[in-house]
Coordinates of C-alpha atoms and ligand atoms in Angstrom, one line a residue:
M1 CA 51.1 201.5 12.7
A2 CA 49.6 203.7 15.4
A3 CA 47.7 200.9 17.0
N4 CA 46.2 200.2 20.3
P5 CA 48.8 197.7 21.7
E6 CA 46.0 195.3 22.8
K7 CA 44.9 194.9 19.2
T8 CA 48.4 194.4 17.7
F9 CA 49.3 190.8 17.3
K10 CA 52.4 189.1 15.8
F11 CA 50.3 186.4 14.3
V12 CA 46.6 186.5 13.5
V13 CA 44.8 183.4 12.2
V14 CA 41.2 183.6 10.8
G15 CA 39.0 180.5 11.3
G16 CA 38.3 178.1 14.1
G17 CA 38.1 174.9 12.0
I18 CA 40.8 172.3 11.9
A19 CA 43.2 174.3 9.7
G20 CA 43.0 177.5 11.7
V21 CA 43.1 175.9 15.1
T22 CA 46.1 173.7 14.2
C23 CA 47.9 176.8 12.7
A24 CA 47.2 178.9 15.8
E25 CA 48.4 176.2 18.2
Q26 CA 51.6 175.7 16.2
L27 CA 52.4 179.4 16.4
A28 CA 51.4 179.8 20.0
S29 CA 53.5 176.9 21.2
Q30 CA 56.5 177.9 19.0
F31 CA 56.5 181.5 20.1
P32 CA 55.3 181.5 23.8
S33 CA 56.0 185.1 24.3
A34 CA 54.4 186.4 21.1
D35 CA 50.7 187.5 20.9
V36 CA 48.7 185.2 18.7
A37 CA 45.0 185.9 17.9
L38 CA 42.5 183.4 16.5
L39 CA 39.5 185.2 15.0
T40 CA 36.5 183.0 14.3
A41 CA 32.9 183.5 13.4
A42 CA 31.6 180.5 15.3
P43 CA 31.4 180.2 19.1
L44 CA 33.0 176.7 19.1
I45 CA 36.4 175.7 17.8
K46 CA 37.5 172.3 16.3
A47 CA 40.3 170.5 18.1
V48 CA 42.2 167.4 16.9
C49 CA 42.6 164.7 19.5
N50 CA 43.7 161.1 19.7
F51 CA 46.1 161.7 16.8
K52 CA 47.6 158.5 15.5
Q53 CA 50.2 158.2 12.8
V54 CA 49.1 155.0 11.2
S55 CA 52.0 154.7 8.8
K56 CA 54.5 157.1 7.1
T57 CA 51.8 159.3 5.6
L58 CA 48.4 157.9 6.8
E59 CA 47.0 159.5 9.9
E60 CA 43.9 159.1 11.9
F61 CA 42.4 161.4 14.5
D62 CA 39.3 162.4 16.3
V63 CA 37.9 165.9 16.2
E64 CA 36.1 167.5 19.1
E65 CA 34.1 170.7 19.1
R66 CA 35.2 172.7 22.1
P67 CA 34.6 176.1 23.7
S68 CA 37.4 178.5 22.7
S69 CA 38.3 178.9 26.4
V70 CA 40.0 175.5 26.2
L71 CA 42.6 176.9 23.8
E72 CA 43.2 180.0 25.8
E73 CA 43.8 177.9 28.9
K74 CA 46.3 175.8 27.1
Y75 CA 48.2 178.7 25.5
P76 CA 48.3 181.9 27.7
N77 CA 49.6 183.9 24.7
L78 CA 46.6 182.9 22.4
R79 CA 43.5 185.0 22.3
V80 CA 40.4 183.7 20.7
I81 CA 38.1 186.4 19.5
Q82 CA 34.6 185.5 18.2
S83 CA 34.1 187.8 15.3
A84 CA 33.3 187.3 11.6
V85 CA 35.9 189.2 9.6
K86 CA 34.2 191.5 7.1
A87 CA 37.2 193.2 5.5
L88 CA 40.9 192.9 5.2
H89 CA 43.3 195.7 4.3
A90 CA 46.4 193.8 3.1
Q91 CA 48.6 196.8 2.6
Q92 CA 47.9 198.3 6.1
H93 CA 48.1 194.8 7.7
T94 CA 44.7 195.3 9.4
V95 CA 41.6 193.2 9.7
D96 CA 38.1 194.6 9.8
G97 CA 36.5 197.3 11.8
L98 CA 38.0 195.7 14.9
E99 CA 41.2 197.4 13.8
I100 CA 43.3 194.4 14.5
H101 CA 46.9 194.7 13.3
Y102 CA 49.0 191.7 12.4
E103 CA 52.5 191.0 11.3
K104 CA 51.6 187.7 9.7
L105 CA 48.1 186.5 8.9
C106 CA 46.8 183.1 8.0
I107 CA 43.4 182.8 6.4
C108 CA 41.7 179.5 7.2
S109 CA 38.0 180.4 6.6
G110 CA 37.1 177.1 5.0
G111 CA 34.3 176.7 2.4
R112 CA 30.6 177.0 2.1
P113 CA 28.2 174.6 0.4
K114 CA 27.9 175.0 -3.4
L115 CA 24.1 175.0 -3.4
L116 CA 22.0 174.1 -6.5
T117 CA 20.1 177.3 -5.9
Q118 CA 20.2 180.0 -3.3
D119 CA 17.3 181.0 -1.1
N120 CA 15.0 178.1 -1.9
P121 CA 13.6 176.8 1.5
Y122 CA 13.3 173.3 0.1
V123 CA 17.0 173.0 -0.9
L124 CA 19.3 172.3 2.0
G125 CA 23.1 172.1 2.2
I126 CA 25.0 170.3 5.0
R127 CA 28.1 172.0 6.2
D128 CA 28.1 172.6 9.9
T129 CA 26.4 171.6 13.1
D130 CA 23.5 174.0 12.6
S131 CA 22.7 172.8 9.1
A132 CA 23.0 169.1 10.2
Q133 CA 20.5 169.8 12.9
E134 CA 18.1 171.5 10.5
F135 CA 18.5 168.5 8.1
Q136 CA 17.7 166.1 11.0
K137 CA 14.6 168.1 12.0
R138 CA 13.2 168.2 8.4
L139 CA 14.1 164.5 7.8
S140 CA 12.1 163.3 10.8
K141 CA 8.9 164.4 9.0
A142 CA 10.0 163.4 5.5
K143 CA 8.8 160.4 3.4
R144 CA 11.0 161.1 0.4
I145 CA 14.1 163.2 -0.2
V146 CA 16.2 163.9 -3.3
V147 CA 20.0 163.9 -2.6
V148 CA 22.1 165.5 -5.3
G149 CA 25.9 165.0 -5.5
N150 CA 28.4 162.2 -5.6
G151 CA 31.1 163.2 -3.1
G152 CA 31.8 162.1 0.5
I153 CA 28.8 163.9 2.1
A154 CA 26.2 162.3 -0.4
L155 CA 27.8 158.9 0.1
E156 CA 27.5 159.1 3.8
L157 CA 24.0 160.5 3.7
V158 CA 22.4 158.0 1.5
Y159 CA 23.8 155.2 3.6
E160 CA 22.9 156.7 7.0
V161 CA 19.3 157.8 6.2
E162 CA 16.6 155.4 7.3
G163 CA 12.9 155.5 7.3
C164 CA 12.7 157.7 4.2
E165 CA 12.9 157.0 0.5
V166 CA 16.0 158.5 -1.0
I167 CA 16.3 159.4 -4.7
W168 CA 20.1 159.8 -5.3
V169 CA 21.0 161.9 -8.3
V170 CA 24.6 161.4 -9.5
K171 CA 26.0 163.0 -12.6
D172 CA 28.5 160.1 -13.2
K173 CA 28.1 156.6 -14.4
A174 CA 28.9 155.2 -10.9
I175 CA 28.5 156.2 -7.3
G176 CA 31.4 157.7 -5.3
N177 CA 33.2 158.9 -8.4
T178 CA 35.3 161.4 -6.4
F179 CA 36.8 158.6 -4.4
F180 CA 36.8 155.5 -6.4
D181 CA 36.0 153.7 -9.7
A182 CA 33.0 151.8 -11.0
G183 CA 34.4 148.5 -9.6
A184 CA 34.5 149.8 -6.1
A185 CA 31.0 151.3 -6.5
Q186 CA 29.7 147.9 -7.6
F187 CA 31.3 146.4 -4.4
L188 CA 29.6 149.0 -2.2
I189 CA 26.1 149.2 -3.8
P190 CA 24.6 146.1 -2.2
S191 CA 25.1 147.7 1.2
L192 CA 22.3 150.1 0.3
D193 CA 19.9 147.2 0.2
T194 CA 20.9 145.7 3.5
D195 CA 20.0 146.8 7.0
K196 CA 22.7 148.8 8.7
P197 CA 24.6 147.1 11.5
E198 CA 23.6 148.3 15.1
R199 CA 25.7 151.2 16.3
A200 CA 27.3 151.4 19.7
A201 CA 24.9 153.4 21.8
T202 CA 27.4 155.9 23.0
C203 CA 29.1 158.6 21.0
K204 CA 32.8 158.7 21.7
R205 CA 33.1 162.3 20.7
A206 CA 32.4 165.1 23.0
R207 CA 30.0 167.7 21.5
Y208 CA 29.1 171.0 22.9
T209 CA 26.0 172.9 21.9
I210 CA 25.4 176.6 22.2
E211 CA 21.8 177.7 22.4
G212 CA 20.3 180.9 21.3
P213 CA 21.2 183.7 19.0
A214 CA 24.8 183.9 20.2
A215 CA 25.4 180.5 18.5
T216 CA 26.1 181.8 15.0
Q217 CA 25.0 185.4 15.0
G218 CA 22.6 184.4 12.2
L219 CA 25.6 183.6 9.9
A220 CA 26.1 180.3 8.1
V221 CA 29.8 180.3 9.2
G222 CA 30.3 177.3 11.5
S223 CA 33.2 174.9 10.9
A224 CA 32.8 172.2 8.4
L225 CA 31.6 168.9 9.8
G226 CA 33.9 165.9 9.3
P227 CA 34.0 162.2 9.6
D228 CA 31.2 160.8 11.8
W229 CA 29.3 164.1 11.6
H230 CA 26.1 162.0 11.8
E231 CA 27.1 160.1 14.9
G232 CA 24.9 161.0 17.9
I233 CA 22.1 162.4 15.7
S234 CA 19.3 160.2 14.4
L235 CA 18.9 160.3 10.7
R236 CA 15.5 158.8 10.5
G237 CA 12.5 159.8 8.3
A238 CA 8.8 159.4 8.9
E239 CA 8.4 155.9 7.4
E240 CA 8.9 152.4 8.8
V241 CA 11.6 151.3 6.2
S242 CA 15.3 150.8 6.7
H243 CA 17.2 151.7 3.4
R244 CA 15.2 152.6 0.4
V245 CA 17.6 154.2 -2.1
S246 CA 17.3 154.4 -5.9
V247 CA 20.1 155.9 -7.9
E248 CA 19.5 158.1 -11.0
Y249 CA 22.9 157.8 -12.8
Q250 CA 24.3 160.4 -15.2
S251 CA 21.7 163.0 -14.3
E252 CA 21.6 166.4 -12.9
V253 CA 18.8 168.6 -11.6
K254 CA 17.5 170.7 -14.5
Q255 CA 14.7 172.6 -12.7
I256 CA 13.1 172.8 -9.3
Y257 CA 9.4 173.5 -9.0
T258 CA 7.2 174.5 -6.1
H259 CA 4.0 172.5 -5.7
Q260 CA 2.0 175.2 -7.5
D261 CA 4.4 175.8 -10.3
F262 CA 4.6 172.1 -10.9
L263 CA 0.8 171.6 -11.0
L264 CA 0.6 174.6 -13.4
S265 CA 3.3 173.2 -15.8
V266 CA 1.5 169.8 -15.8
L267 CA -1.8 171.4 -16.5
L268 CA -0.3 173.3 -19.4
I269 CA 1.2 170.1 -20.9
Y270 CA -2.2 168.5 -20.3
L271 CA -4.1 171.3 -22.1
F272 CA -1.6 171.6 -25.0
N273 CA -1.6 167.9 -25.7
H274 CA -5.4 167.7 -25.4
C275 CA -5.1 164.9 -22.9
T276 CA -8.3 163.4 -21.6
V277 CA -6.8 161.9 -18.4
F278 CA -5.1 164.1 -15.8
P279 CA -1.8 162.6 -14.7
Y280 CA -2.5 162.0 -11.0
Y281 CA 0.6 159.8 -10.6
I282 CA 2.8 162.8 -9.7
G283 CA 1.5 162.8 -6.2
S284 CA 1.4 165.8 -3.9
W285 CA 4.8 167.0 -2.7
P286 CA 6.1 170.4 -1.4
V287 CA 8.8 170.5 -4.1
Y288 CA 9.6 168.7 -7.4
A289 CA 13.0 168.1 -9.0
Q290 CA 13.1 167.7 -12.8
L291 CA 16.2 165.8 -13.9
T292 CA 18.2 166.0 -17.1
N293 CA 17.2 162.3 -17.8
G294 CA 13.6 163.5 -18.2
K295 CA 12.3 162.1 -14.9
T296 CA 10.6 164.3 -12.3
F297 CA 10.5 163.4 -8.6
G298 CA 8.3 165.0 -6.0
C299 CA 9.8 165.1 -2.5
D300 CA 9.8 166.7 0.9
F301 CA 13.1 168.5 0.3
I302 CA 16.3 168.4 -1.7
V303 CA 19.8 168.0 -0.3
S304 CA 22.4 169.7 -2.3
A305 CA 25.7 167.9 -1.6
T306 CA 27.6 169.2 -4.7
G307 CA 30.8 170.3 -3.1
V308 CA 32.1 173.5 -1.5
V309 CA 33.2 176.9 -2.6
P310 CA 36.2 178.5 -0.8
N311 CA 35.1 181.2 1.6
T312 CA 37.1 184.1 0.2
E313 CA 34.6 187.0 -0.1
P314 CA 35.4 189.0 3.0
F315 CA 39.1 189.1 2.1
L316 CA 39.0 190.0 -1.6
H317 CA 37.7 193.5 -1.7
G318 CA 40.5 196.1 -2.2
N319 CA 43.2 193.4 -2.3
S320 CA 44.8 191.5 -5.2
F321 CA 44.9 187.9 -4.2
A322 CA 45.6 185.5 -7.1
L323 CA 42.7 183.0 -7.2
A324 CA 42.8 179.5 -8.6
E325 CA 40.2 178.1 -11.1
D326 CA 38.2 176.7 -8.3
S327 CA 38.1 180.2 -6.6
G328 CA 40.5 179.2 -3.8
L329 CA 43.2 181.5 -2.6
K330 CA 46.3 180.4 -4.5
V331 CA 49.2 179.5 -2.3
D332 CA 52.8 178.6 -3.0
D333 CA 54.8 175.8 -1.5
H334 CA 55.1 177.9 1.7
M335 CA 51.4 178.3 1.9
M336 CA 51.8 182.0 1.0
T337 CA 49.2 183.9 -0.9
T338 CA 50.1 186.6 -3.4
E339 CA 49.6 189.3 -0.8
P340 CA 52.6 190.1 1.5
D341 CA 52.6 188.4 4.9
I342 CA 49.4 186.6 4.2
Y343 CA 49.2 182.8 4.2
A344 CA 46.2 180.5 3.8
A345 CA 45.4 176.9 4.7
G346 CA 42.6 174.3 4.5
D347 CA 39.5 174.4 2.3
V348 CA 39.8 178.1 1.5
C349 CA 43.1 177.7 -0.4
T350 CA 44.3 176.0 -3.5
A351 CA 47.8 174.5 -3.8
G352 CA 49.5 176.5 -6.5
W353 CA 52.8 174.7 -6.5
E354 CA 53.9 171.9 -8.8
P355 CA 52.8 168.9 -6.8
S356 CA 54.5 165.6 -6.3
H357 CA 53.3 163.1 -9.0
L358 CA 51.7 161.1 -6.1
W359 CA 49.8 163.9 -4.4
Q360 CA 46.7 165.9 -5.2
Q361 CA 44.7 168.4 -3.2
M362 CA 41.3 167.2 -1.9
R363 CA 39.3 169.3 0.5
L364 CA 39.5 166.8 3.4
W365 CA 39.9 166.9 7.1
T366 CA 43.4 165.4 7.0
Q367 CA 44.7 168.0 4.5
A368 CA 43.2 170.8 6.5
R369 CA 45.2 169.7 9.5
Q370 CA 48.4 169.2 7.5
M371 CA 48.1 172.5 5.8
G372 CA 47.3 174.4 9.0
W373 CA 50.3 172.8 10.7
Y374 CA 52.7 173.5 7.8
A375 CA 51.4 177.0 7.3
G376 CA 52.2 177.7 11.0
R377 CA 55.7 176.3 10.5
C378 CA 56.3 178.4 7.4
M379 CA 55.1 181.6 9.2
A380 CA 57.5 180.8 12.0
A381 CA 60.4 180.1 9.6
D382 CA 59.8 183.4 7.8
V383 CA 59.9 185.3 11.1
L384 CA 63.1 183.5 12.1
S385 CA 64.6 183.9 8.6
E386 CA 65.0 180.1 8.4
T387 CA 64.6 178.0 5.3
I388 CA 61.9 175.3 5.2
E389 CA 61.3 172.4 2.8
L390 CA 57.8 171.4 1.6
D391 CA 56.6 168.9 4.2
F392 CA 56.7 165.2 3.6
C393 CA 53.0 164.9 4.0
F394 CA 52.6 166.5 0.5
E395 CA 54.7 163.7 -1.1
L396 CA 51.9 161.1 -1.2
F397 CA 48.2 161.5 -1.1
S398 CA 46.7 159.3 1.6
H399 CA 43.3 159.2 3.3
I400 CA 41.5 156.8 5.6
T401 CA 37.8 157.0 6.0
K402 CA 34.7 154.9 6.2
F403 CA 32.0 154.4 3.6
F404 CA 29.0 152.2 4.0
N405 CA 30.6 150.9 7.2
Y406 CA 33.7 149.7 5.4
K407 CA 37.2 151.0 6.2
V408 CA 38.4 152.8 3.0
V409 CA 42.1 153.6 2.4
L410 CA 43.1 155.8 -0.6
L411 CA 46.7 156.1 -1.6
G412 CA 48.5 158.2 -4.3
K413 CA 46.8 158.3 -7.7
F414 CA 44.1 156.0 -6.4
N415 CA 41.8 156.7 -9.4
G416 CA 44.6 156.9 -12.0
Q417 CA 44.2 160.7 -11.9
G418 CA 46.0 162.3 -14.8
L419 CA 47.4 159.0 -16.1
G420 CA 45.1 158.6 -19.0
L421 CA 45.7 155.3 -20.8
N422 CA 49.2 155.0 -19.3
Q423 CA 48.0 152.8 -16.5
E424 CA 47.3 149.2 -15.6
L425 CA 44.9 148.1 -13.0
L426 CA 45.0 145.0 -10.8
V427 CA 41.9 144.2 -8.8
R428 CA 41.0 141.7 -6.2
C429 CA 37.4 141.5 -4.9
T430 CA 35.6 139.3 -2.4
K431 CA 32.0 140.3 -2.3
G432 CA 30.9 141.7 1.1
H433 CA 34.5 141.4 2.4
E434 CA 37.1 143.4 0.5
Y435 CA 38.0 145.3 -2.6
V436 CA 41.6 145.9 -3.5
K437 CA 42.7 147.9 -6.5
V438 CA 46.2 148.8 -7.5
V439 CA 47.1 151.4 -10.1
L440 CA 50.4 150.6 -11.9
S441 CA 52.2 152.6 -14.6
G442 CA 55.5 151.4 -16.2
G443 CA 55.5 148.6 -13.6
R444 CA 55.6 151.0 -10.7
M445 CA 52.7 151.3 -8.2
L446 CA 51.2 154.8 -8.3
G447 CA 48.0 154.4 -6.3
A448 CA 45.7 152.0 -4.5
V449 CA 42.1 151.7 -3.2
L450 CA 41.7 149.4 -0.2
I451 CA 38.2 148.7 1.0
G452 CA 37.6 146.4 4.0
E453 CA 40.1 145.1 6.6
T454 CA 42.8 144.4 4.0
D455 CA 45.8 145.1 6.2
L456 CA 47.7 146.1 3.0
E457 CA 48.0 149.9 3.6
E458 CA 51.6 150.0 5.0
T459 CA 53.1 147.6 2.4
F460 CA 51.4 149.4 -0.5
E461 CA 52.4 152.8 0.9
N462 CA 56.0 151.6 0.9
L463 CA 55.8 150.2 -2.6
I464 CA 54.4 153.5 -3.9
L465 CA 56.9 155.6 -2.1
N466 CA 60.0 153.5 -3.1
Q467 CA 58.7 153.2 -6.7
M468 CA 60.1 149.6 -7.0
D469 CA 59.7 148.0 -10.4
L470 CA 57.0 145.4 -9.7
T471 CA 56.9 143.9 -13.3
P472 CA 58.4 140.6 -12.2
Y473 CA 55.5 140.0 -9.7
G474 CA 52.7 140.6 -12.2
E475 CA 49.3 139.6 -10.9
E476 CA 50.9 137.7 -8.0
L477 CA 51.0 141.0 -6.3
L478 CA 47.3 140.5 -5.3
N479 CA 47.4 136.8 -4.8
P480 CA 45.5 136.3 -1.6
N481 CA 47.6 133.2 -0.8
I482 CA 50.8 135.2 -0.6
D483 CA 51.5 137.1 2.5
I484 CA 52.7 140.2 0.7
E485 CA 53.8 142.0 3.8
D486 CA 56.3 139.2 4.5
Y487 CA 57.3 139.1 0.9
F488 CA 58.4 142.7 0.7
D489 CA 59.8 142.9 4.2
Ligands
LIG501 P1 36.3 174.8 8.3 O1 36.2 173.6 9.1 O2 35.1 175.1 7.4 O3 36.5 176.0 9.2 C1 36.4 177.3 8.8 C2 36.3 178.2 10.0 O4 36.4 179.6 9.6 C3 35.1 178.1 10.8 O5 35.4 178.1 12.2 C4 34.3 179.4 10.5 O6 33.5 179.8 11.6 C5 35.4 180.3 10.3 N1 35.1 181.5 9.4 C6 34.5 181.4 8.2 N2 34.4 182.7 7.7 C7 34.9 183.5 8.6 C8 35.0 184.9 8.7 N3 34.6 185.8 7.8 N4 35.6 185.4 9.8 C9 36.0 184.6 10.9 N5 35.9 183.3 10.8 C10 35.3 182.7 9.7 N6 36.6 165.4 5.4 C11 37.2 164.2 5.6 O7 38.4 164.1 5.6 N7 36.4 163.1 5.8 C12 35.1 163.1 5.9 O8 34.5 162.1 6.2 C13 34.5 164.4 5.7 N8 33.1 164.5 5.9 C14 32.5 165.7 5.8 C15 31.2 165.8 6.0 C16 30.5 167.0 5.9 C17 29.0 167.1 6.1 C18 31.3 168.2 5.5 C19 30.6 169.5 5.4 C20 32.7 168.1 5.3 C21 33.3 166.8 5.4 N9 34.7 166.7 5.2 C22 35.3 165.5 5.4 C23 35.5 167.9 4.9 C24 36.2 168.5 6.1 O9 35.3 168.7 7.1 C25 36.8 169.8 5.6 O10 37.7 169.6 4.6 C26 37.6 170.5 6.8 O11 36.9 170.5 7.9 C27 38.1 171.9 6.4 O12 38.7 172.5 7.5 P2 39.0 174.1 7.5 O13 39.6 174.4 8.8 O14 39.7 174.4 6.2 O15 37.6 174.8 7.3

């Protein structure tokens, strides 16, 4: 490799999101005399702070957007280069026209929103700070929006938006299908009809903003937002209402019409059917969404919150990465792709190993951190010719979040994923207070959904991990008069 020494790095990490930053920090601290480069398209990086291990597998942390200089000050051997990678030559171990050479590379380029349709100015995706700001600007003048999707972003959005009617289009029978079952959805739905509690006036998270064209170089490549992305920005429409959400279940968007196209199609129907009264009820909106359930809604704009697609394009041409069904870079239990010396972590990758029967991949903040950290450790172990076991965090799926202002803890096969009929559910629910669901199979606990301040997470996590036979306890397991924590101590 006849390379300019300034551009030869032992480790190169692509992506300034949680996965990339965690990986680069891990490598820079473990090899203080090795050159590490972090290449990122956005001017700000994401940093994990206030990390708290809540229990064996549950973790909580805050995330701050910071200028990249913060990382370089902390790790003198780490260089952050703001540049969007456009090509990778895996055989030559080089990245891009920048001619950066690496010994080991980790791709952490995240995902981009899977939009209903590309290049329609009335269809917005929310992914990074720029798109959240655009959404806020458009919302401030809006009277009605259509939100499409049933994942975490849609759930947060419909709850947070005030002063604007929301038509929420979900393809499932219940809301929040990605995270929980119809029972939990039933528990949460009344929150959409009540006023939101007052928020603390200050935002505990530091945010930095970069003005002008340097911000994203015109590219939609910022890091994904995460929990509390809406904190500190007002999500208020043009009307004087609090919540006004109606849900269209088991529907998808069939067609999107502009104002003119829609009027034309209505006119044609009117003429073909020899109607005598023109249907004025449609109102006058900039855009119309026709749903598969036959209804059509006019609105100011449509939010497409239908998941993300792994950001792999710049890396594929000329290389032979194995891709998973969801188009992610397939990685083995050492976070290695199928190209030599190239690892991947976070939203861009898909776990290709045989997972523990209590874990599944979900493109979440916590998993981005865990994968980035573990990928860094695997790269280090490879360089040092050490062996390394799959990290314990991949043993049990665990996630803490907030939906509709309730604390939500998800453990293991919380939705009975893959269990089919071979499962038994125990549920305890107190309206407006808590919802507890336990998934059992063969008398062993395999998963749980805990909504509200249940204080059960640690005990249930232990019961899931130790796979104790709980048959003798039956329904008593959820008896609110038994202090279960004491019981299993
Ligand atoms: P990203 O954070 O997307 O970072 C990718 C990085 O790669 C960016 O810095 C980008 O600039 C860079 N990049 C991309 N392409 C290139 C290139 N060609 N060259 C150089 N750099 C490049 N998760 C939760 O756990 N809880 C939540 O409540 C939650 N809410 C969310 C709300 C929203 C609105 C969104 C969008 C996501 C949410 N998520 C949530 C998901 C979570 O944010 C992601 O799973 C996580 O941030 C992924 O981290 P990552 O590092 O893999 O990717």
